[in-house]
Amino acid sequence: MLRLIFSLFVVFHGLIHLMGFIKAFKFIEIKNFNLIISRPAGILWLLAGGLFILTIILFLSKVEWWWVIAIPAVILSQILIIAVWHEAKFGTITNMIVVLVAIEGFGCWQFNRMVKNELNLYTSFVGENKMVTPEMLGKVPPVVQKWLRRSNVVGKNETQSVYLFQGGEMRTSPNGKWMPVRAEQWYMIQEPCFLWIADVQAAPFIHLKGMDKFENGKGKMLIKLLSVFPVVNASGEKIDQGTMLRYLGEIVWFPSAALCDYIKWDQVDSQRARATMTYAGLTVSGLFKFDENGDVVSFEAK
């Protein structure tokens, strides 16, 4: 809906510029449009209007570089508005809105290029396909064996890579506002790593782009306002630990990873087992709890 409102707004702005061209060449008489526009200026008004229309065509077509057309459209439009400031000054408001949305468009394009570079690891790796046998379950405690059988991993190939799409809501504090979020996540299992990319709508036309990744035992968290301005850019020992714990907790999506050599299990009681993950010189642990059917119901860690 917001995309449509913005599009109609800019189309209307573009049509006003086309009226400047019509006025200059006196094709038809336009009532209540009293600007005096020369023919050379009229050509520029036509060009600005055409650029705005092309901008919206690209925008609605979801072409990533639509902002490349929007910026010169705004610059030309603003020059023309300044030339007839008294009559056209309110067009500046529309131009400011287009600039703000174009800045975010540029940020999305730049952010997506970064993501494509990060994804090379997940698209180029080819792992060994080994089948999970009943004998392999002997390396984990009974409560974990029950979960793996419940998950139907026995007799199937070990998972090597995973892709998830997520849609929902999130907030940045316990009492914060819930915000719509759409995210994608990629995992590799043999050499444990993941990449999580999120788009959070903080307010109308205001988005946060987020990246959380774990690779080679190192974590990184990046959040950008309008995809351009860094709000969070964190790394270091605590982020390394947090992202590794996230990976460990999320093996519920690919249970055969529980059999990887970098994870060791200790049964606590009939419904709980502690998993300890050691990789790239870092060790973390968390407590998995299972119900009577063998399904995971919680994961706890510091």
PDB file of C-alpha atoms in Angstrom:
ATOM      1  CA  MET A   1       0.000   0.000   0.000  1.00  0.00           C
ATOM      2  CA  LEU A   2       2.801   2.436   0.908  1.00  0.00           C
ATOM      3  CA  ARG A   3       4.547   1.658  -2.391  1.00  0.00           C
ATOM      4  CA  LEU A   4       1.334   2.491  -4.244  1.00  0.00           C
ATOM      5  CA  ILE A   5       0.793   5.757  -2.348  1.00  0.00           C
ATOM      6  CA  PHE A   6       4.372   6.841  -3.020  1.00  0.00           C
ATOM      7  CA  SER A   7       4.023   5.900  -6.686  1.00  0.00           C
ATOM      8  CA  LEU A   8       0.805   7.875  -7.165  1.00  0.00           C
ATOM      9  CA  PHE A   9       2.384  10.836  -5.386  1.00  0.00           C
ATOM     10  CA  VAL A  10       5.395  10.870  -7.697  1.00  0.00           C
ATOM     11  CA  VAL A  11       3.312  10.251 -10.845  1.00  0.00           C
ATOM     12  CA  PHE A  12       1.193  13.286  -9.971  1.00  0.00           C
ATOM     13  CA  HIS A  13       4.405  15.285  -9.460  1.00  0.00           C
ATOM     14  CA  GLY A  14       5.646  14.123 -12.867  1.00  0.00           C
ATOM     15  CA  LEU A  15       2.379  15.085 -14.561  1.00  0.00           C
ATOM     16  CA  ILE A  16       2.666  18.606 -13.155  1.00  0.00           C
ATOM     17  CA  HIS A  17       6.066  18.856 -14.852  1.00  0.00           C
ATOM     18  CA  LEU A  18       4.492  17.712 -18.126  1.00  0.00           C
ATOM     19  CA  MET A  19       1.963  20.509 -17.729  1.00  0.00           C
ATOM     20  CA  GLY A  20       4.930  22.917 -17.721  1.00  0.00           C
ATOM     21  CA  PHE A  21       5.926  21.563 -21.127  1.00  0.00           C
ATOM     22  CA  ILE A  22       2.359  21.930 -22.449  1.00  0.00           C
ATOM     23  CA  LYS A  23       2.191  25.471 -21.085  1.00  0.00           C
ATOM     24  CA  ALA A  24       5.479  26.439 -22.738  1.00  0.00           C
ATOM     25  CA  PHE A  25       4.385  25.213 -26.196  1.00  0.00           C
ATOM     26  CA  LYS A  26       0.759  26.332 -25.735  1.00  0.00           C
ATOM     27  CA  PHE A  27      -0.684  23.035 -26.962  1.00  0.00           C
ATOM     28  CA  ILE A  28      -3.806  23.596 -24.854  1.00  0.00           C
ATOM     29  CA  GLU A  29      -4.949  26.216 -22.382  1.00  0.00           C
ATOM     30  CA  ILE A  30      -4.512  25.051 -18.773  1.00  0.00           C
ATOM     31  CA  LYS A  31      -6.664  26.920 -16.263  1.00  0.00           C
ATOM     32  CA  ASN A  32      -5.144  27.996 -12.928  1.00  0.00           C
ATOM     33  CA  PHE A  33      -1.641  27.308 -14.244  1.00  0.00           C
ATOM     34  CA  ASN A  34      -0.217  30.784 -14.530  1.00  0.00           C
ATOM     35  CA  LEU A  35       3.510  30.132 -14.892  1.00  0.00           C
ATOM     36  CA  ILE A  36       5.316  31.839 -17.742  1.00  0.00           C
ATOM     37  CA  ILE A  37       7.621  29.190 -19.203  1.00  0.00           C
ATOM     38  CA  SER A  38       9.891  29.580 -22.213  1.00  0.00           C
ATOM     39  CA  ARG A  39      10.148  26.847 -24.802  1.00  0.00           C
ATOM     40  CA  PRO A  40      13.714  25.823 -23.821  1.00  0.00           C
ATOM     41  CA  ALA A  41      12.567  25.621 -20.199  1.00  0.00           C
ATOM     42  CA  GLY A  42       9.521  23.668 -21.361  1.00  0.00           C
ATOM     43  CA  ILE A  43      11.807  20.983 -22.792  1.00  0.00           C
ATOM     44  CA  LEU A  44      13.447  20.678 -19.373  1.00  0.00           C
ATOM     45  CA  TRP A  45      10.040  20.414 -17.680  1.00  0.00           C
ATOM     46  CA  LEU A  46       9.192  17.597 -20.109  1.00  0.00           C
ATOM     47  CA  LEU A  47      12.478  15.841 -19.337  1.00  0.00           C
ATOM     48  CA  ALA A  48      11.909  16.101 -15.577  1.00  0.00           C
ATOM     49  CA  GLY A  49       8.365  14.744 -15.903  1.00  0.00           C
ATOM     50  CA  GLY A  50       9.572  11.863 -18.065  1.00  0.00           C
ATOM     51  CA  LEU A  51      12.294  10.996 -15.563  1.00  0.00           C
ATOM     52  CA  PHE A  52       9.754  10.876 -12.728  1.00  0.00           C
ATOM     53  CA  ILE A  53       7.440   8.615 -14.723  1.00  0.00           C
ATOM     54  CA  LEU A  54      10.362   6.327 -15.624  1.00  0.00           C
ATOM     55  CA  THR A  55      11.411   6.312 -11.951  1.00  0.00           C
ATOM     56  CA  ILE A  56       8.034   4.938 -10.889  1.00  0.00           C
ATOM     57  CA  ILE A  57       7.945   2.358 -13.681  1.00  0.00           C
ATOM     58  CA  LEU A  58      11.296   1.009 -12.456  1.00  0.00           C
ATOM     59  CA  PHE A  59      10.243   1.335  -8.794  1.00  0.00           C
ATOM     60  CA  LEU A  60       7.038  -0.675  -9.287  1.00  0.00           C
ATOM     61  CA  SER A  61       8.962  -3.210 -11.365  1.00  0.00           C
ATOM     62  CA  LYS A  62      11.301  -3.637  -8.367  1.00  0.00           C
ATOM     63  CA  VAL A  63      14.389  -2.769 -10.384  1.00  0.00           C
ATOM     64  CA  GLU A  64      17.112  -2.298  -7.749  1.00  0.00           C
ATOM     65  CA  TRP A  65      18.737   0.703  -9.452  1.00  0.00           C
ATOM     66  CA  TRP A  66      15.555   2.783  -9.848  1.00  0.00           C
ATOM     67  CA  TRP A  67      17.160   5.459  -7.666  1.00  0.00           C
ATOM     68  CA  VAL A  68      19.722   6.123 -10.431  1.00  0.00           C
ATOM     69  CA  ILE A  69      16.907   7.775 -12.416  1.00  0.00           C
ATOM     70  CA  ALA A  70      15.227   9.375  -9.395  1.00  0.00           C
ATOM     71  CA  ILE A  71      18.224  11.477  -8.330  1.00  0.00           C
ATOM     72  CA  PRO A  72      18.715  13.412 -11.614  1.00  0.00           C
ATOM     73  CA  ALA A  73      14.924  13.785 -11.830  1.00  0.00           C
ATOM     74  CA  VAL A  74      14.888  15.496  -8.427  1.00  0.00           C
ATOM     75  CA  ILE A  75      17.921  17.685  -9.229  1.00  0.00           C
ATOM     76  CA  LEU A  76      16.427  18.903 -12.506  1.00  0.00           C
ATOM     77  CA  SER A  77      13.010  19.369 -10.913  1.00  0.00           C
ATOM     78  CA  GLN A  78      14.414  21.425  -8.062  1.00  0.00           C
ATOM     79  CA  ILE A  79      16.361  23.684 -10.429  1.00  0.00           C
ATOM     80  CA  LEU A  80      13.139  24.361 -12.347  1.00  0.00           C
ATOM     81  CA  ILE A  81      11.216  24.972  -9.115  1.00  0.00           C
ATOM     82  CA  ILE A  82      13.805  27.477  -7.888  1.00  0.00           C
ATOM     83  CA  ALA A  83      13.489  29.321 -11.191  1.00  0.00           C
ATOM     84  CA  VAL A  84       9.771  29.869 -10.504  1.00  0.00           C
ATOM     85  CA  TRP A  85       9.957  29.595  -6.738  1.00  0.00           C
ATOM     86  CA  HIS A  86       6.957  31.698  -5.801  1.00  0.00           C
ATOM     87  CA  GLU A  87       4.538  29.617  -7.881  1.00  0.00           C
ATOM     88  CA  ALA A  88       6.120  26.131  -7.538  1.00  0.00           C
ATOM     89  CA  LYS A  89       7.854  26.069  -4.136  1.00  0.00           C
ATOM     90  CA  PHE A  90       5.590  23.335  -2.724  1.00  0.00           C
ATOM     91  CA  GLY A  91       7.033  20.897  -5.251  1.00  0.00           C
ATOM     92  CA  THR A  92      10.146  20.899  -3.059  1.00  0.00           C
ATOM     93  CA  ILE A  93       8.264  18.796  -0.492  1.00  0.00           C
ATOM     94  CA  THR A  94       7.682  16.056  -3.046  1.00  0.00           C
ATOM     95  CA  ASN A  95      11.312  16.203  -4.124  1.00  0.00           C
ATOM     96  CA  MET A  96      12.464  15.801  -0.513  1.00  0.00           C
ATOM     97  CA  ILE A  97      10.261  12.715  -0.124  1.00  0.00           C
ATOM     98  CA  VAL A  98      11.643  11.222  -3.337  1.00  0.00           C
ATOM     99  CA  VAL A  99      15.198  11.875  -2.127  1.00  0.00           C
ATOM    100  CA  LEU A 100      14.564  10.106   1.197  1.00  0.00           C
ATOM    101  CA  VAL A 101      13.076   7.052  -0.514  1.00  0.00           C
ATOM    102  CA  ALA A 102      15.872   7.093  -3.113  1.00  0.00           C
ATOM    103  CA  ILE A 103      18.490   7.129  -0.342  1.00  0.00           C
ATOM    104  CA  GLU A 104      16.923   3.984   1.047  1.00  0.00           C
ATOM    105  CA  GLY A 105      16.801   2.519  -2.454  1.00  0.00           C
ATOM    106  CA  PHE A 106      20.512   3.170  -2.866  1.00  0.00           C
ATOM    107  CA  GLY A 107      21.155   1.634   0.569  1.00  0.00           C
ATOM    108  CA  CYS A 108      19.178  -1.505  -0.334  1.00  0.00           C
ATOM    109  CA  TRP A 109      21.133  -1.855  -3.573  1.00  0.00           C
ATOM    110  CA  GLN A 110      24.441  -1.471  -1.722  1.00  0.00           C
ATOM    111  CA  PHE A 111      23.349  -3.820   1.086  1.00  0.00           C
ATOM    112  CA  ASN A 112      22.181  -6.464  -1.374  1.00  0.00           C
ATOM    113  CA  ARG A 113      25.522  -6.343  -3.209  1.00  0.00           C
ATOM    114  CA  MET A 114      27.242  -7.026   0.111  1.00  0.00           C
ATOM    115  CA  VAL A 115      24.893  -9.957   0.779  1.00  0.00           C
ATOM    116  CA  LYS A 116      25.582 -11.451  -2.668  1.00  0.00           C
ATOM    117  CA  ASN A 117      29.303 -11.416  -1.903  1.00  0.00           C
ATOM    118  CA  GLU A 118      28.680 -13.091   1.459  1.00  0.00           C
ATOM    119  CA  LEU A 119      26.537 -15.769  -0.194  1.00  0.00           C
ATOM    120  CA  ASN A 120      29.382 -17.027  -2.379  1.00  0.00           C
ATOM    121  CA  LEU A 121      30.387 -19.349   0.475  1.00  0.00           C
ATOM    122  CA  TYR A 122      26.912 -20.909   0.623  1.00  0.00           C
ATOM    123  CA  THR A 123      26.502 -21.463  -3.105  1.00  0.00           C
ATOM    124  CA  SER A 124      29.950 -22.808  -3.936  1.00  0.00           C
ATOM    125  CA  PHE A 125      30.382 -25.449  -1.215  1.00  0.00           C
ATOM    126  CA  VAL A 126      29.640 -29.099  -2.011  1.00  0.00           C
ATOM    127  CA  GLY A 127      29.674 -31.448   0.973  1.00  0.00           C
ATOM    128  CA  GLU A 128      29.893 -35.210   1.275  1.00  0.00           C
ATOM    129  CA  ASN A 129      26.527 -36.932   1.418  1.00  0.00           C
ATOM    130  CA  LYS A 130      26.587 -39.567   4.158  1.00  0.00           C
ATOM    131  CA  MET A 131      23.531 -41.494   5.218  1.00  0.00           C
ATOM    132  CA  VAL A 132      22.538 -41.455   8.887  1.00  0.00           C
ATOM    133  CA  THR A 133      22.567 -45.060  10.147  1.00  0.00           C
ATOM    134  CA  PRO A 134      21.085 -46.460  13.381  1.00  0.00           C
ATOM    135  CA  GLU A 135      24.632 -47.191  14.546  1.00  0.00           C
ATOM    136  CA  MET A 136      25.542 -43.483  14.325  1.00  0.00           C
ATOM    137  CA  LEU A 137      22.963 -42.680  16.992  1.00  0.00           C
ATOM    138  CA  GLY A 138      25.055 -44.577  19.528  1.00  0.00           C
ATOM    139  CA  LYS A 139      27.324 -41.542  19.955  1.00  0.00           C
ATOM    140  CA  VAL A 140      24.553 -39.434  21.551  1.00  0.00           C
ATOM    141  CA  PRO A 141      22.484 -39.989  24.764  1.00  0.00           C
ATOM    142  CA  PRO A 142      19.117 -41.820  24.664  1.00  0.00           C
ATOM    143  CA  VAL A 143      17.027 -38.637  24.943  1.00  0.00           C
ATOM    144  CA  VAL A 144      18.811 -37.179  21.899  1.00  0.00           C
ATOM    145  CA  GLN A 145      18.483 -40.477  20.026  1.00  0.00           C
ATOM    146  CA  LYS A 146      14.714 -40.312  20.601  1.00  0.00           C
ATOM    147  CA  TRP A 147      14.625 -36.800  19.135  1.00  0.00           C
ATOM    148  CA  LEU A 148      16.623 -37.857  16.063  1.00  0.00           C
ATOM    149  CA  ARG A 149      14.364 -40.839  15.430  1.00  0.00           C
ATOM    150  CA  ARG A 150      11.337 -38.605  15.907  1.00  0.00           C
ATOM    151  CA  SER A 151      12.839 -36.225  13.328  1.00  0.00           C
ATOM    152  CA  ASN A 152      13.126 -39.052  10.746  1.00  0.00           C
ATOM    153  CA  VAL A 153      16.808 -38.491  10.046  1.00  0.00           C
ATOM    154  CA  VAL A 154      17.742 -42.189  10.169  1.00  0.00           C
ATOM    155  CA  GLY A 155      18.111 -43.646   6.696  1.00  0.00           C
ATOM    156  CA  LYS A 156      18.448 -40.221   5.084  1.00  0.00           C
ATOM    157  CA  ASN A 157      21.479 -38.198   4.042  1.00  0.00           C
ATOM    158  CA  GLU A 158      23.036 -35.832   6.541  1.00  0.00           C
ATOM    159  CA  THR A 159      21.988 -32.248   5.919  1.00  0.00           C
ATOM    160  CA  GLN A 160      24.776 -30.190   4.356  1.00  0.00           C
ATOM    161  CA  SER A 161      23.087 -26.836   3.804  1.00  0.00           C
ATOM    162  CA  VAL A 162      19.819 -25.184   4.767  1.00  0.00           C
ATOM    163  CA  TYR A 163      17.819 -22.189   3.557  1.00  0.00           C
ATOM    164  CA  LEU A 164      14.990 -20.624   5.580  1.00  0.00           C
ATOM    165  CA  PHE A 165      12.528 -17.832   4.867  1.00  0.00           C
ATOM    166  CA  GLN A 166      11.014 -16.150   7.912  1.00  0.00           C
ATOM    167  CA  GLY A 167       8.105 -13.763   8.336  1.00  0.00           C
ATOM    168  CA  GLY A 168       6.807 -12.349  11.609  1.00  0.00           C
ATOM    169  CA  GLU A 169       7.361  -9.584  14.131  1.00  0.00           C
ATOM    170  CA  MET A 170      10.245  -8.597  16.384  1.00  0.00           C
ATOM    171  CA  ARG A 171      11.123  -5.900  18.889  1.00  0.00           C
ATOM    172  CA  THR A 172      14.373  -4.469  20.199  1.00  0.00           C
ATOM    173  CA  SER A 173      13.461  -4.481  23.897  1.00  0.00           C
ATOM    174  CA  PRO A 174      11.068  -6.429  26.185  1.00  0.00           C
ATOM    175  CA  ASN A 175       8.586  -3.541  26.212  1.00  0.00           C
ATOM    176  CA  GLY A 176       9.333  -2.244  22.730  1.00  0.00           C
ATOM    177  CA  LYS A 177       6.968  -1.944  19.781  1.00  0.00           C
ATOM    178  CA  TRP A 178       6.431  -5.030  17.653  1.00  0.00           C
ATOM    179  CA  MET A 179       7.717  -4.445  14.112  1.00  0.00           C
ATOM    180  CA  PRO A 180       7.052  -6.533  10.978  1.00  0.00           C
ATOM    181  CA  VAL A 181      10.112  -8.456   9.804  1.00  0.00           C
ATOM    182  CA  ARG A 182      10.954 -10.587   6.791  1.00  0.00           C
ATOM    183  CA  ALA A 183      14.199 -12.527   6.808  1.00  0.00           C
ATOM    184  CA  GLU A 184      16.238 -15.122   4.973  1.00  0.00           C
ATOM    185  CA  GLN A 185      18.829 -17.429   6.490  1.00  0.00           C
ATOM    186  CA  TRP A 186      21.448 -19.744   5.042  1.00  0.00           C
ATOM    187  CA  TYR A 187      23.407 -22.417   6.965  1.00  0.00           C
ATOM    188  CA  MET A 188      26.303 -24.710   6.218  1.00  0.00           C
ATOM    189  CA  ILE A 189      26.756 -27.693   8.534  1.00  0.00           C
ATOM    190  CA  GLN A 190      30.034 -29.484   7.811  1.00  0.00           C
ATOM    191  CA  GLU A 191      31.969 -26.280   8.560  1.00  0.00           C
ATOM    192  CA  PRO A 192      29.364 -24.584  10.765  1.00  0.00           C
ATOM    193  CA  CYS A 193      28.307 -21.109   9.646  1.00  0.00           C
ATOM    194  CA  PHE A 194      25.188 -19.094   8.922  1.00  0.00           C
ATOM    195  CA  LEU A 195      24.086 -15.833   7.350  1.00  0.00           C
ATOM    196  CA  TRP A 196      20.842 -14.136   8.446  1.00  0.00           C
ATOM    197  CA  ILE A 197      19.475 -11.155   6.489  1.00  0.00           C
ATOM    198  CA  ALA A 198      16.457  -9.256   7.810  1.00  0.00           C
ATOM    199  CA  ASP A 199      14.275  -6.352   6.699  1.00  0.00           C
ATOM    200  CA  VAL A 200      12.433  -4.697   9.599  1.00  0.00           C
ATOM    201  CA  GLN A 201       9.776  -2.050   9.047  1.00  0.00           C
ATOM    202  CA  ALA A 202      10.336   0.361  11.941  1.00  0.00           C
ATOM    203  CA  ALA A 203       7.798   2.943  10.652  1.00  0.00           C
ATOM    204  CA  PRO A 204       6.094   3.870   7.360  1.00  0.00           C
ATOM    205  CA  PHE A 205       8.868   4.210   4.742  1.00  0.00           C
ATOM    206  CA  ILE A 206      11.470   3.586   7.481  1.00  0.00           C
ATOM    207  CA  HIS A 207      13.224   0.212   7.300  1.00  0.00           C
ATOM    208  CA  LEU A 208      16.108  -1.377   9.161  1.00  0.00           C
ATOM    209  CA  LYS A 209      18.324  -3.807   7.268  1.00  0.00           C
ATOM    210  CA  GLY A 210      20.058  -6.361   9.464  1.00  0.00           C
ATOM    211  CA  MET A 211      22.751  -8.976   9.024  1.00  0.00           C
ATOM    212  CA  ASP A 212      23.814 -11.559  11.595  1.00  0.00           C
ATOM    213  CA  LYS A 213      26.510 -14.007  10.616  1.00  0.00           C
ATOM    214  CA  PHE A 214      28.735 -16.727  12.029  1.00  0.00           C
ATOM    215  CA  GLU A 215      31.722 -17.864  10.000  1.00  0.00           C
ATOM    216  CA  ASN A 216      35.087 -19.436  10.899  1.00  0.00           C
ATOM    217  CA  GLY A 217      34.164 -19.201  14.573  1.00  0.00           C
ATOM    218  CA  LYS A 218      33.578 -15.445  14.346  1.00  0.00           C
ATOM    219  CA  GLY A 219      30.332 -13.536  14.619  1.00  0.00           C
ATOM    220  CA  LYS A 220      29.213 -10.181  13.273  1.00  0.00           C
ATOM    221  CA  MET A 221      26.038  -8.146  13.694  1.00  0.00           C
ATOM    222  CA  LEU A 222      25.216  -5.236  11.392  1.00  0.00           C
ATOM    223  CA  ILE A 223      22.039  -3.119  11.440  1.00  0.00           C
ATOM    224  CA  LYS A 224      21.532  -0.138   9.122  1.00  0.00           C
ATOM    225  CA  LEU A 225      18.807   2.515   9.169  1.00  0.00           C
ATOM    226  CA  LEU A 226      17.398   3.036   5.666  1.00  0.00           C
ATOM    227  CA  SER A 227      19.997   0.435   4.620  1.00  0.00           C
ATOM    228  CA  VAL A 228      22.587   3.253   4.742  1.00  0.00           C
ATOM    229  CA  PHE A 229      23.256   4.530   8.263  1.00  0.00           C
ATOM    230  CA  PRO A 230      24.858   2.012  10.685  1.00  0.00           C
ATOM    231  CA  VAL A 231      22.933   1.633  13.956  1.00  0.00           C
ATOM    232  CA  VAL A 232      24.792  -1.474  15.142  1.00  0.00           C
ATOM    233  CA  ASN A 233      28.108  -2.784  13.842  1.00  0.00           C
ATOM    234  CA  ALA A 234      29.310  -5.272  16.422  1.00  0.00           C
ATOM    235  CA  SER A 235      31.918  -8.013  16.538  1.00  0.00           C
ATOM    236  CA  GLY A 236      34.268  -9.474  19.119  1.00  0.00           C
ATOM    237  CA  GLU A 237      34.309 -12.257  21.692  1.00  0.00           C
ATOM    238  CA  LYS A 238      30.762 -11.773  22.997  1.00  0.00           C
ATOM    239  CA  ILE A 239      29.301 -11.649  19.485  1.00  0.00           C
ATOM    240  CA  ASP A 240      31.337 -14.751  18.571  1.00  0.00           C
ATOM    241  CA  GLN A 241      29.837 -16.592  21.539  1.00  0.00           C
ATOM    242  CA  GLY A 242      26.316 -15.320  20.867  1.00  0.00           C
ATOM    243  CA  THR A 243      26.297 -16.295  17.201  1.00  0.00           C
ATOM    244  CA  MET A 244      27.744 -19.735  17.938  1.00  0.00           C
ATOM    245  CA  LEU A 245      25.022 -20.276  20.555  1.00  0.00           C
ATOM    246  CA  ARG A 246      22.457 -19.201  18.000  1.00  0.00           C
ATOM    247  CA  TYR A 247      23.806 -21.778  15.561  1.00  0.00           C
ATOM    248  CA  LEU A 248      23.715 -24.470  18.266  1.00  0.00           C
ATOM    249  CA  GLY A 249      20.127 -23.684  19.236  1.00  0.00           C
ATOM    250  CA  GLU A 250      18.989 -23.633  15.601  1.00  0.00           C
ATOM    251  CA  ILE A 251      20.123 -27.177  14.816  1.00  0.00           C
ATOM    252  CA  VAL A 252      16.481 -28.023  15.563  1.00  0.00           C
ATOM    253  CA  TRP A 253      15.954 -27.084  11.880  1.00  0.00           C
ATOM    254  CA  PHE A 254      18.556 -29.635  10.730  1.00  0.00           C
ATOM    255  CA  PRO A 255      18.708 -32.365  13.433  1.00  0.00           C
ATOM    256  CA  SER A 256      21.383 -34.501  11.770  1.00  0.00           C
ATOM    257  CA  ALA A 257      23.862 -31.776  12.774  1.00  0.00           C
ATOM    258  CA  ALA A 258      23.540 -33.140  16.317  1.00  0.00           C
ATOM    259  CA  LEU A 259      25.828 -35.967  15.157  1.00  0.00           C
ATOM    260  CA  CYS A 260      28.645 -33.643  14.026  1.00  0.00           C
ATOM    261  CA  ASP A 261      31.994 -34.106  15.760  1.00  0.00           C
ATOM    262  CA  TYR A 262      32.051 -30.502  16.959  1.00  0.00           C
ATOM    263  CA  ILE A 263      29.001 -31.134  19.200  1.00  0.00           C
ATOM    264  CA  LYS A 264      29.213 -33.311  22.342  1.00  0.00           C
ATOM    265  CA  TRP A 265      26.180 -34.384  24.382  1.00  0.00           C
ATOM    266  CA  ASP A 266      25.597 -35.138  28.071  1.00  0.00           C
ATOM    267  CA  GLN A 267      22.201 -36.338  29.281  1.00  0.00           C
ATOM    268  CA  VAL A 268      20.988 -34.409  32.342  1.00  0.00           C
ATOM    269  CA  ASP A 269      17.774 -36.360  32.985  1.00  0.00           C
ATOM    270  CA  SER A 270      15.048 -38.148  31.037  1.00  0.00           C
ATOM    271  CA  GLN A 271      13.953 -34.947  29.252  1.00  0.00           C
ATOM    272  CA  ARG A 272      17.098 -32.801  29.076  1.00  0.00           C
ATOM    273  CA  ALA A 273      20.521 -32.981  27.487  1.00  0.00           C
ATOM    274  CA  ARG A 274      23.381 -30.503  27.413  1.00  0.00           C
ATOM    275  CA  ALA A 275      25.070 -29.840  24.075  1.00  0.00           C
ATOM    276  CA  THR A 276      28.619 -28.488  24.044  1.00  0.00           C
ATOM    277  CA  MET A 277      29.905 -27.065  20.773  1.00  0.00           C
ATOM    278  CA  THR A 278      33.623 -26.541  20.213  1.00  0.00           C
ATOM    279  CA  TYR A 279      34.823 -24.949  17.001  1.00  0.00           C
ATOM    280  CA  ALA A 280      37.681 -22.639  15.935  1.00  0.00           C
ATOM    281  CA  GLY A 281      38.982 -22.378  19.494  1.00  0.00           C
ATOM    282  CA  LEU A 282      35.631 -21.346  21.007  1.00  0.00           C
ATOM    283  CA  THR A 283      33.367 -23.464  23.225  1.00  0.00           C
ATOM    284  CA  VAL A 284      29.723 -22.821  24.132  1.00  0.00           C
ATOM    285  CA  SER A 285      27.000 -24.978  25.650  1.00  0.00           C
ATOM    286  CA  GLY A 286      23.237 -24.985  25.990  1.00  0.00           C
ATOM    287  CA  LEU A 287      20.486 -27.105  27.475  1.00  0.00           C
ATOM    288  CA  PHE A 288      17.930 -28.783  25.213  1.00  0.00           C
ATOM    289  CA  LYS A 289      14.635 -29.913  26.723  1.00  0.00           C
ATOM    290  CA  PHE A 290      12.430 -32.520  25.037  1.00  0.00           C
ATOM    291  CA  ASP A 291       8.818 -33.616  25.612  1.00  0.00           C
ATOM    292  CA  GLU A 292       7.648 -37.196  26.017  1.00  0.00           C
ATOM    293  CA  ASN A 293       7.337 -37.573  22.234  1.00  0.00           C
ATOM    294  CA  GLY A 294      10.950 -36.565  21.653  1.00  0.00           C
ATOM    295  CA  ASP A 295      10.255 -33.093  20.250  1.00  0.00           C
ATOM    296  CA  VAL A 296      12.440 -30.170  21.321  1.00  0.00           C
ATOM    297  CA  VAL A 297      10.449 -27.739  23.488  1.00  0.00           C
ATOM    298  CA  SER A 298      13.164 -25.312  24.627  1.00  0.00           C
ATOM    299  CA  PHE A 299      16.799 -24.337  24.445  1.00  0.00           C
ATOM    300  CA  GLU A 300      18.496 -22.406  27.240  1.00  0.00           C
ATOM    301  CA  ALA A 301      21.960 -20.868  27.366  1.00  0.00           C
ATOM    302  CA  LYS A 302      23.819 -17.914  28.829  1.00  0.00           C
TER     303      LYS A 302
END
